[in-house]
PDB file of C-alpha atoms in Angstrom:
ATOM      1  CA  UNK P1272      11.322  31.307   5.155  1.00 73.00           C
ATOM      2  CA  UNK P1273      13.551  32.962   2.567  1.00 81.00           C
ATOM      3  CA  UNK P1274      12.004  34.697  -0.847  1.00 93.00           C
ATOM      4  CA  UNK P1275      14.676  32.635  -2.991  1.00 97.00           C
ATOM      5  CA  UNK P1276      11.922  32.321  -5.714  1.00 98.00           C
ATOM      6  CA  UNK P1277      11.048  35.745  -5.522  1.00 97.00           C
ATOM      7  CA  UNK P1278       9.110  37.057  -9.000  1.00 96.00           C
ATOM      8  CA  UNK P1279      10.040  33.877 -10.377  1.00 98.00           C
ATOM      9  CA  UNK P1280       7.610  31.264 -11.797  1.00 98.00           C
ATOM     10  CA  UNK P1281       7.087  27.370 -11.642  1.00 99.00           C
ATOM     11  CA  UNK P1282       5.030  24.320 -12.931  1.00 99.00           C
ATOM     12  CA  UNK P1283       4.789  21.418 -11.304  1.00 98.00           C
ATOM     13  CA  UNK P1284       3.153  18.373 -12.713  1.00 98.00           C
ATOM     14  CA  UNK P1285       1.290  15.930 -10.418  1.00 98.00           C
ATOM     15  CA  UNK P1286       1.100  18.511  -7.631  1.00 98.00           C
ATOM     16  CA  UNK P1287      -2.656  17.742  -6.549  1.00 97.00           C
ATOM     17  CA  UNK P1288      -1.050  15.490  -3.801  1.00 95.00           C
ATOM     18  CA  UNK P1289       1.610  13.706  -1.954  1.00 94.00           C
ATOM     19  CA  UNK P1290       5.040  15.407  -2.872  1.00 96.00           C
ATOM     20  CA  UNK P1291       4.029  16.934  -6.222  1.00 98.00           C
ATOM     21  CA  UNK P1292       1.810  19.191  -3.816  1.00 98.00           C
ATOM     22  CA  UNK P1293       4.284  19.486  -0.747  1.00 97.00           C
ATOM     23  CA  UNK P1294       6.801  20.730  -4.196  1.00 98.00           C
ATOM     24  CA  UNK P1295       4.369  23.439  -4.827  1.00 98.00           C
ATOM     25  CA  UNK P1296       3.647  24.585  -1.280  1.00 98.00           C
ATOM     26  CA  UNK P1297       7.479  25.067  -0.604  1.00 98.00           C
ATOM     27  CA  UNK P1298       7.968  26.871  -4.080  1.00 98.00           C
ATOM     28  CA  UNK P1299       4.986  29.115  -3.373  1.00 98.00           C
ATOM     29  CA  UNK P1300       6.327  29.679   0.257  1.00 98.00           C
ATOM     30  CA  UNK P1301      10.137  30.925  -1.590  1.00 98.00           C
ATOM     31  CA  UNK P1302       7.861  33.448  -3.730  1.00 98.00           C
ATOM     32  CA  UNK P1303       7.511  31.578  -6.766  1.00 98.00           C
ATOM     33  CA  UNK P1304       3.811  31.825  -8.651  1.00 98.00           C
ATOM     34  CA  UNK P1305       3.116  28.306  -9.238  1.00 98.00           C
ATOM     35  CA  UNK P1306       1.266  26.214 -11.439  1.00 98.00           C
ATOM     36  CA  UNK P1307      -0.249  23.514 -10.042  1.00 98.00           C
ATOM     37  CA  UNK P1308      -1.264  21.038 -12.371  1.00 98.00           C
ATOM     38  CA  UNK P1309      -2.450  17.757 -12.535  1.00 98.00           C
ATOM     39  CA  UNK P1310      -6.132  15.422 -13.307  1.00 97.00           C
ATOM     40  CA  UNK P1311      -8.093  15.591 -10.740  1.00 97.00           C
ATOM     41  CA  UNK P1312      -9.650  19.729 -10.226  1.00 98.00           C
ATOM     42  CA  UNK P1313     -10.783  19.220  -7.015  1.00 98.00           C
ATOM     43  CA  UNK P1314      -8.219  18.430  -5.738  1.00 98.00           C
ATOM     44  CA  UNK P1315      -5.650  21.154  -7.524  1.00 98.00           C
ATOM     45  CA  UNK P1316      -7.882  24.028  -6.501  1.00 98.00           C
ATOM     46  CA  UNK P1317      -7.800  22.919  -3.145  1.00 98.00           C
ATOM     47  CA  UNK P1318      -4.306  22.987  -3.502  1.00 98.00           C
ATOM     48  CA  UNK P1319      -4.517  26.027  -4.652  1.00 98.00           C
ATOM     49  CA  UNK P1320      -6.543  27.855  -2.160  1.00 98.00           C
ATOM     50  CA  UNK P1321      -4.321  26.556   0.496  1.00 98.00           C
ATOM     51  CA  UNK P1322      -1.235  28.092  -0.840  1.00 98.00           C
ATOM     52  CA  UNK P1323      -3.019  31.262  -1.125  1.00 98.00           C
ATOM     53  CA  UNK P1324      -4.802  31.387   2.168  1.00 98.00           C
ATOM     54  CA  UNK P1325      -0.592  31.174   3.005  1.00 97.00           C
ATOM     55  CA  UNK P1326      -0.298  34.199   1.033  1.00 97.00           C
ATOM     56  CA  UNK P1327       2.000  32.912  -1.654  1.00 98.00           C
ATOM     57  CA  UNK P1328       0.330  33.094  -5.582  1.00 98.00           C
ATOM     58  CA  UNK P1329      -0.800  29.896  -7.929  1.00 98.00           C
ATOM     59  CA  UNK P1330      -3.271  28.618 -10.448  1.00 98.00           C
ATOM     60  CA  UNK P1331      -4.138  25.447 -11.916  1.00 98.00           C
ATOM     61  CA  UNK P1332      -4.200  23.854 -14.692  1.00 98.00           C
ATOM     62  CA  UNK P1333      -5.898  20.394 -15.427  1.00 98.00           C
ATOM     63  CA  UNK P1334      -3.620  17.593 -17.475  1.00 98.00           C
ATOM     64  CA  UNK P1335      -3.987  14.337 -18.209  1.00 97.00           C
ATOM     65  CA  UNK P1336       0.058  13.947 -19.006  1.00 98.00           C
ATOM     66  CA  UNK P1337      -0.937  10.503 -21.442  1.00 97.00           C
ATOM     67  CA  UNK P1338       2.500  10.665 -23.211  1.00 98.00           C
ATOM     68  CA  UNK P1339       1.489  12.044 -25.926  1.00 98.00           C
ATOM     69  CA  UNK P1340       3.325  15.111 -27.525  1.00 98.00           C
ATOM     70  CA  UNK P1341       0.122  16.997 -27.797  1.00 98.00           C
ATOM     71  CA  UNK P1342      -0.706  16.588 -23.992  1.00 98.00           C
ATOM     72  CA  UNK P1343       2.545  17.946 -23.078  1.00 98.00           C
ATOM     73  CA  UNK P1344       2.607  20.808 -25.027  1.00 98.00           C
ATOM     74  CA  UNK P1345      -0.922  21.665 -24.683  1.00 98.00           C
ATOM     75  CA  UNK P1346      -0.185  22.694 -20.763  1.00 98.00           C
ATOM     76  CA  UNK P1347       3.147  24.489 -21.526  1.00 98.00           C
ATOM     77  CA  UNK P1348       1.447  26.514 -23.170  1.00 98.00           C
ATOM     78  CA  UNK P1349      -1.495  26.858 -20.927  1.00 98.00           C
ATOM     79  CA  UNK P1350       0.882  27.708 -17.831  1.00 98.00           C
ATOM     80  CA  UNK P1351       3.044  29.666 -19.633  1.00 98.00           C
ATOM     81  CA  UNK P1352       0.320  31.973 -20.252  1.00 98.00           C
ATOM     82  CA  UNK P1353      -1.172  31.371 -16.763  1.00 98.00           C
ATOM     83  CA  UNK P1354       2.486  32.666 -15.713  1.00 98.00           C
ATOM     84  CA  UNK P1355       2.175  36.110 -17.422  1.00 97.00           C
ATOM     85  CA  UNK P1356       4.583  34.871 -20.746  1.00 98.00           C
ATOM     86  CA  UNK P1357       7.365  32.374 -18.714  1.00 98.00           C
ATOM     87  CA  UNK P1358       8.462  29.530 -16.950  1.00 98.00           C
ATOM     88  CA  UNK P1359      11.087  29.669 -14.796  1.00 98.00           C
ATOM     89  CA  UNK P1360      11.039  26.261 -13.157  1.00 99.00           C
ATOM     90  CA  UNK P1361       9.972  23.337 -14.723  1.00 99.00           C
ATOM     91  CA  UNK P1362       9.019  20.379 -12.161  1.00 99.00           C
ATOM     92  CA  UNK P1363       8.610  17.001 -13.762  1.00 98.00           C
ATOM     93  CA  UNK P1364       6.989  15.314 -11.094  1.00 98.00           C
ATOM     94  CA  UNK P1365       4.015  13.632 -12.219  1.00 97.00           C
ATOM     95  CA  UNK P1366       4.482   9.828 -12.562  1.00 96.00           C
ATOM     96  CA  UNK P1367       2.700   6.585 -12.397  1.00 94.00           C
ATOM     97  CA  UNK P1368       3.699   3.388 -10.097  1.00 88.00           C
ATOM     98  CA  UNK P1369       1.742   0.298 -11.846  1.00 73.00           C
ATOM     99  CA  UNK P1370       1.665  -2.824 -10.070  1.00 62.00           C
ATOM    100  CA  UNK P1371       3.966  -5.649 -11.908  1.00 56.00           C
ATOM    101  CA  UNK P1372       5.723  -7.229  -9.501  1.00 66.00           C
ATOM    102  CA  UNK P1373       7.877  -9.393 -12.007  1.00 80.00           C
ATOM    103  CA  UNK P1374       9.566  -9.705 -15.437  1.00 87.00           C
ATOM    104  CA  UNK P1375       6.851 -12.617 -16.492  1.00 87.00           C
ATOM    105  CA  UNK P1376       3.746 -10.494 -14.707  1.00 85.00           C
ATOM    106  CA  UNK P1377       4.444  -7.090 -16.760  1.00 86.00           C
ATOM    107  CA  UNK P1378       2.166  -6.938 -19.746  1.00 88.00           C
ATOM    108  CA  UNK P1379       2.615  -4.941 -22.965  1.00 91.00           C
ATOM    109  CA  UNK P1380      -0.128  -1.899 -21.732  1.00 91.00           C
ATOM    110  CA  UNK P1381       1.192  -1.497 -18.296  1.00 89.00           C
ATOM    111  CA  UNK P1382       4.719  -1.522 -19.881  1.00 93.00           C
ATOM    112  CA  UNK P1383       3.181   1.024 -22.266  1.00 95.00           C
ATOM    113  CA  UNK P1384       1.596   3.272 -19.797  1.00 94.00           C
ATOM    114  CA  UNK P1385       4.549   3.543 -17.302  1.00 95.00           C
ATOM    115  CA  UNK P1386       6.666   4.760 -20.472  1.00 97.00           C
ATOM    116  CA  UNK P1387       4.021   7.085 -21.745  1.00 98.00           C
ATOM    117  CA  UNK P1388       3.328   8.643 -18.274  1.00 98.00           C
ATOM    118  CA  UNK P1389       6.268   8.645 -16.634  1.00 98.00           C
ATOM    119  CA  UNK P1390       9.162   9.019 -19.584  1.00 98.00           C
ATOM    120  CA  UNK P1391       7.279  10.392 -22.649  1.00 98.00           C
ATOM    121  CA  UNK P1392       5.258  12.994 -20.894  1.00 98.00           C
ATOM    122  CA  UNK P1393       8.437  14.813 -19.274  1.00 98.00           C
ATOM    123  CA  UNK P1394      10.458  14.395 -22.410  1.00 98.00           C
ATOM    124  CA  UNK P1395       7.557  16.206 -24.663  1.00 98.00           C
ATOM    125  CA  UNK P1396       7.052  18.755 -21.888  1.00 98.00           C
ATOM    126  CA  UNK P1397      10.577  19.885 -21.380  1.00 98.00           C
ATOM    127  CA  UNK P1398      11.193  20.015 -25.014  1.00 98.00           C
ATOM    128  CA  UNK P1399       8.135  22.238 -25.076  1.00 98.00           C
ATOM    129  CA  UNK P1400       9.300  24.149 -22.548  1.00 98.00           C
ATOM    130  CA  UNK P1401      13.330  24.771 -22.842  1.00 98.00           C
ATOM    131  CA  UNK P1402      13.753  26.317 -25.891  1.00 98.00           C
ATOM    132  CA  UNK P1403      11.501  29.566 -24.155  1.00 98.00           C
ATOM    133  CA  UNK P1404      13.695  29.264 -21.262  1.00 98.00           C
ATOM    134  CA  UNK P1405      16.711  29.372 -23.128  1.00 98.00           C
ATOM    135  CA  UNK P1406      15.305  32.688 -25.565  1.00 98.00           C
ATOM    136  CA  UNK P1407      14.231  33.943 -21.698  1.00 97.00           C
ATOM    137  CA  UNK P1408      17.967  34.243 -20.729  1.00 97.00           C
ATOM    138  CA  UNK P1409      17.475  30.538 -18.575  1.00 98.00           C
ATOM    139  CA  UNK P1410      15.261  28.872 -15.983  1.00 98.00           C
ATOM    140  CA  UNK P1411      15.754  25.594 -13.884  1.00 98.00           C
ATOM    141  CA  UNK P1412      14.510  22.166 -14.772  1.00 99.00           C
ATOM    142  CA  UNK P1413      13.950  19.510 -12.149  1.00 99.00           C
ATOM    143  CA  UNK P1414      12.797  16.062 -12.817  1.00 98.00           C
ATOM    144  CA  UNK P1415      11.945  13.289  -9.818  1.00 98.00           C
ATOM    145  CA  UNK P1416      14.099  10.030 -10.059  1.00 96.00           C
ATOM    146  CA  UNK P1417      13.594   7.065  -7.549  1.00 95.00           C
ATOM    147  CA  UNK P1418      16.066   5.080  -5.732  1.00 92.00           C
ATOM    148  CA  UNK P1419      14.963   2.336  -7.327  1.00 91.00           C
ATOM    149  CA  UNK P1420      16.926   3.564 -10.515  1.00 93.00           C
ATOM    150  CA  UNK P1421      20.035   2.251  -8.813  1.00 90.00           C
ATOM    151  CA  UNK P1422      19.749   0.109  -6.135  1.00 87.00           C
ATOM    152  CA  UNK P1423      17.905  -2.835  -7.738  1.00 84.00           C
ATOM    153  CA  UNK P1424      15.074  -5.290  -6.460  1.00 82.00           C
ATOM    154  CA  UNK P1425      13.751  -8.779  -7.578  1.00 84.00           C
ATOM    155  CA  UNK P1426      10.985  -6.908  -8.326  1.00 83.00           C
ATOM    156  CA  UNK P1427       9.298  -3.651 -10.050  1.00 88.00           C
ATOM    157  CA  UNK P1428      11.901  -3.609 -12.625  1.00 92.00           C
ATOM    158  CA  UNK P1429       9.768  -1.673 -15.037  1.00 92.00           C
ATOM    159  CA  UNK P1430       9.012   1.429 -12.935  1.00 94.00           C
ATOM    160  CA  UNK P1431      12.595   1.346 -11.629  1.00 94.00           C
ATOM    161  CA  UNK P1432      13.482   1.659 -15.938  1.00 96.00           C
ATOM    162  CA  UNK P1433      11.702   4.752 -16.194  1.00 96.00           C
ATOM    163  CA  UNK P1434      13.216   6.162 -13.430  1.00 97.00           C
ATOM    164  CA  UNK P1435      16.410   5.075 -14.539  1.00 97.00           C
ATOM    165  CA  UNK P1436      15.542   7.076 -18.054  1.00 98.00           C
ATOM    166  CA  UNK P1437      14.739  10.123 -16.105  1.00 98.00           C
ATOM    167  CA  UNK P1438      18.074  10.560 -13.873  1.00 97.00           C
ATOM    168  CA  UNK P1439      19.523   9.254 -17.504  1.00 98.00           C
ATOM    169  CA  UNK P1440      18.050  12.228 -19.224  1.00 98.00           C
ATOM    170  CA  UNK P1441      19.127  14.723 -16.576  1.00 98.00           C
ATOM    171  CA  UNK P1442      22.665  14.208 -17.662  1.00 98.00           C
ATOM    172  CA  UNK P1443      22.064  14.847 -21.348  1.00 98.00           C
ATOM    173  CA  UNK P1444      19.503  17.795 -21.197  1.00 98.00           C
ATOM    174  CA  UNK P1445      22.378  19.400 -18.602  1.00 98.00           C
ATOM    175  CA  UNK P1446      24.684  18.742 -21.186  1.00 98.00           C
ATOM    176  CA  UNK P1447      22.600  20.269 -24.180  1.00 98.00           C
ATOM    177  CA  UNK P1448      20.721  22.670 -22.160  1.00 98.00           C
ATOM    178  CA  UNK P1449      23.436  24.158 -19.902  1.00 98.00           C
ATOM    179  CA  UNK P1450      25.767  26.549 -21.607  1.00 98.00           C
ATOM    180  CA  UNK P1451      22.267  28.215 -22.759  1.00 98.00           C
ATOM    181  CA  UNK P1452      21.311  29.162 -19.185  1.00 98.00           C
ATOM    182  CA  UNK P1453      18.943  26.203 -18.434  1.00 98.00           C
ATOM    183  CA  UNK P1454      19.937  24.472 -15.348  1.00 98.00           C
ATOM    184  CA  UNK P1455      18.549  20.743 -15.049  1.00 99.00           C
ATOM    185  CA  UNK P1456      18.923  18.457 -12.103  1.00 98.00           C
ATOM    186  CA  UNK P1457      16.911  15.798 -10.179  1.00 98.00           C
ATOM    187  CA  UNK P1458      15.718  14.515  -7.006  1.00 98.00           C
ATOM    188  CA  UNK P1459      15.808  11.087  -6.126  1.00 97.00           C
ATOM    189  CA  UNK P1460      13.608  10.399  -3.391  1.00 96.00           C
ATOM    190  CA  UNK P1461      13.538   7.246  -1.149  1.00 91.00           C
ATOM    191  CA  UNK P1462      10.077   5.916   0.927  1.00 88.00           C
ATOM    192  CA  UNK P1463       7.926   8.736   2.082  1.00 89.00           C
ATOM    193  CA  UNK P1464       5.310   8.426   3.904  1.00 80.00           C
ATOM    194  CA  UNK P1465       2.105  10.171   2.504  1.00 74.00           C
ATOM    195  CA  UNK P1466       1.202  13.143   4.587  1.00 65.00           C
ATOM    196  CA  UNK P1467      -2.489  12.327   4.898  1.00 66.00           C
ATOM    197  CA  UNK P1468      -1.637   8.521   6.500  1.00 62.00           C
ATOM    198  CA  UNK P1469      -2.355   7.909  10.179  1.00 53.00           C
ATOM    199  CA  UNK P1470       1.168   8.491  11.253  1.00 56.00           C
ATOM    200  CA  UNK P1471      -0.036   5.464  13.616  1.00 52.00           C
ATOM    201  CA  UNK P1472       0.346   3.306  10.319  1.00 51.00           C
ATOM    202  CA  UNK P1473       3.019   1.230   9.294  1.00 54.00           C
ATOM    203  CA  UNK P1474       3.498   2.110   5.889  1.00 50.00           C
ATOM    204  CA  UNK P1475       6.715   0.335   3.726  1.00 57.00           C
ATOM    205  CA  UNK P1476       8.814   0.168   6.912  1.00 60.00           C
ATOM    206  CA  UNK P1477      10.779  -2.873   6.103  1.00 67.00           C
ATOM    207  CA  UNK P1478      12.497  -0.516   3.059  1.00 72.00           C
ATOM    208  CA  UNK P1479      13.738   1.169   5.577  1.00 77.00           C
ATOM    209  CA  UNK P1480      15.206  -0.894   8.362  1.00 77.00           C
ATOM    210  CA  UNK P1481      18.962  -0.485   8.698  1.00 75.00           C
ATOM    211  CA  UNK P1482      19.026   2.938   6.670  1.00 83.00           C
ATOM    212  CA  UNK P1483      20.640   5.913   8.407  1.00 82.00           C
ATOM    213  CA  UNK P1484      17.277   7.666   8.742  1.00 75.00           C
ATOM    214  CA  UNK P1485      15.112   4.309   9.960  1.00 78.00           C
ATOM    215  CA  UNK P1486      11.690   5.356   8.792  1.00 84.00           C
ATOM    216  CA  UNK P1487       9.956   6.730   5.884  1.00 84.00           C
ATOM    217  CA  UNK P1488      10.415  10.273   5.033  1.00 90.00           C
ATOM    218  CA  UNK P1489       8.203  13.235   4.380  1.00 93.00           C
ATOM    219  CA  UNK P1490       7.166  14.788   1.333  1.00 96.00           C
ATOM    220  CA  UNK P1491       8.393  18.391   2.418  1.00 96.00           C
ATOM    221  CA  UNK P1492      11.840  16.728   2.429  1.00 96.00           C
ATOM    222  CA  UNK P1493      11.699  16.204  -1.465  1.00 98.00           C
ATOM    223  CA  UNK P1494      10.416  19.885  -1.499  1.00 98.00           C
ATOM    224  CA  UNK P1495      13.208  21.167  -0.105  1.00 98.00           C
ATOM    225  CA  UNK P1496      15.403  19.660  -2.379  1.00 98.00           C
ATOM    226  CA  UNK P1497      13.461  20.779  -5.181  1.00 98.00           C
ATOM    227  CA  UNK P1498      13.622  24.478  -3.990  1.00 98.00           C
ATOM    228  CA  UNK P1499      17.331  24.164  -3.349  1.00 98.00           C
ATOM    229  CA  UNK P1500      17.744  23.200  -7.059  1.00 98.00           C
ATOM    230  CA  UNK P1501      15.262  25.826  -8.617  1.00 98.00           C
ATOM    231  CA  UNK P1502      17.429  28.397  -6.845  1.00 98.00           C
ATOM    232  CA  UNK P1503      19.996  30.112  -7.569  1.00 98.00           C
ATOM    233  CA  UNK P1504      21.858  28.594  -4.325  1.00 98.00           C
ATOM    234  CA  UNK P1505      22.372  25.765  -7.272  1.00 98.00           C
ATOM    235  CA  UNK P1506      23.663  28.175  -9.607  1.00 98.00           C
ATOM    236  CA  UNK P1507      26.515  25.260  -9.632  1.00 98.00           C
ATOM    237  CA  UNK P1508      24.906  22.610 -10.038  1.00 98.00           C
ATOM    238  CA  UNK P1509      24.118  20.778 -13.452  1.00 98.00           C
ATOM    239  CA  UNK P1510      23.651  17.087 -13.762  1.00 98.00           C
ATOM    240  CA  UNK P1511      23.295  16.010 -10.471  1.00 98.00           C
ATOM    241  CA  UNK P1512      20.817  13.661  -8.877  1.00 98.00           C
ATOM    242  CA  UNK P1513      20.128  14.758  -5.378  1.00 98.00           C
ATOM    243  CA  UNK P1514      19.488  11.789  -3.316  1.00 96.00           C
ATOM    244  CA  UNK P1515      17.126  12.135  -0.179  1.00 96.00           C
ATOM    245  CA  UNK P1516      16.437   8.564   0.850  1.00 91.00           C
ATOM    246  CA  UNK P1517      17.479   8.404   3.747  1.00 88.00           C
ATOM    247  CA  UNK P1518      20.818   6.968   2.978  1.00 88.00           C
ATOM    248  CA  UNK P1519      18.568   4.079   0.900  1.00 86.00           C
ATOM    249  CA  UNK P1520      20.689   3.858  -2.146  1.00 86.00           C
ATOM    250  CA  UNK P1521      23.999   5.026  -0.789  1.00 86.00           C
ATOM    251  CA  UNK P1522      24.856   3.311   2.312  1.00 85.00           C
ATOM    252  CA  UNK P1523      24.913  -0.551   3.177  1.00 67.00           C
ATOM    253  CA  UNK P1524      21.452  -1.721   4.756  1.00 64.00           C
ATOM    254  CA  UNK P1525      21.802  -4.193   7.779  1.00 65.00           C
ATOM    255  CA  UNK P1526      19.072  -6.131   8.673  1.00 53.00           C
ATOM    256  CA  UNK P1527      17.714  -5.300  12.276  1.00 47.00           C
TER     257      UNK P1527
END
């Protein structure tokens, strides 16, 4: 695999499982010393010791990512002293999916928590972490959007909103953020499968029927768009939302 994160350094939030730690495995792979962070210990220093029994470099660092301003900047600061001074790649992964299937079943804390976690926390972290970037000489930001953010459904609405804010706020901080060296961009993933499921399993294959792809994807697909932006093979790229769905949100869906 190529060293295109050679001496550089990341954070990824939520990385303890599913693509948040498939995002750290393939930034540790491109040489990148990574910070995995996330709630549960366990399960980041097993992260953790598997990227290192690879031979690439991380740490972690525990956060609960509430919303609150405090939380946020509490682990930049952490990992940027983890990270020897600087972040080079901010990952704002970490994100919550609450179950409200409709307008009338969404109440006020689950509205609240989806914003806090999933909007809030991001926002207070990369305003925590630019400005070092930027008096660094740059870095890369990239946040996780959803194809749900455009390509709507009768139901799920709020989640879909927040990811609809993120991809929203890519724009702008590439707008503020780019002529002082920070890059920002996003990946909008479609239905992947979790890596520890019983590829036996059906798991959300009716979102996927008629899509180019026909099946679920893998989390190391997101990671590879997520390296691909950190790198300087993006060097081009500000703004963008990356889709890899499959074809999900871009190309008509026929019913089988």
């Amino acid at each position: 695999m190529t060293q295109r994160l050679q001496d550089r350094t990341a954070l990824v939030t939520g990385s303890t499982s599913n693509i948040g730690r498939a995002i750290a495995q393939r930034l540790a792979a491109e040489g990148a010393h990574v910070v995995v962070s996330g709630r549960d210990a366990e399960r980041g220093e097993a992260v953790v010791a598997g990227i290192r029994a690879d031979g690439g470099k991380a740490d972690f660092v525990r956060a609960d990512l509430d919303g609150s301003r405090e939380a946020s900047h509490a682990l930049a600061a952490e990992a940027t002293e983890v990270l020897g001074g600087r972040i080079d790649v901010l990952v704002n992964n970490a994100g919550i999916y609450r179950t409200a299937p409709t307008l009338a079943d969404t109440d006020a804390d689950a509205l609240d928590q989806l914003y806090a976690v999933n909007v809030k926390a991001p926002y207070f972290l990369t305003q925590a972490v630019a400005p070092r970037m930027v008096a660094d000489g740059g870095g890369a930001i990239v946040n996780l959007g959803s194809w749900v953010a455009r390509l709507a459904a009768p139901s799920g609405g709020a989640y879909a909103s927040t990811k609809a804010a993120m991809e929203s706020l890519t724009r702008s901080w590439a707008a503020e953020l780019g002529a002082q060296g920070v890059r920002v961009n996003a990946v909008s993933p479609g239905v992947v499968r979790p890596p520890e499921l019983d590829p036996a399993l059906s798991f959300s294959e009716n979102m996927t029927v008629g899509t180019p792809a026909g099946a679920p994807g893998h989390p190391d697909a997101i990671a590879a768009a997520v390296a691909y932006l950190a790198s300087d093979d993006a060097r081009f790229v500000h703004g963008s939302v990356l889709d890899v769905d499959g074809g999900r949100a871009n190309v008509a869906v026929v019913a089988a």
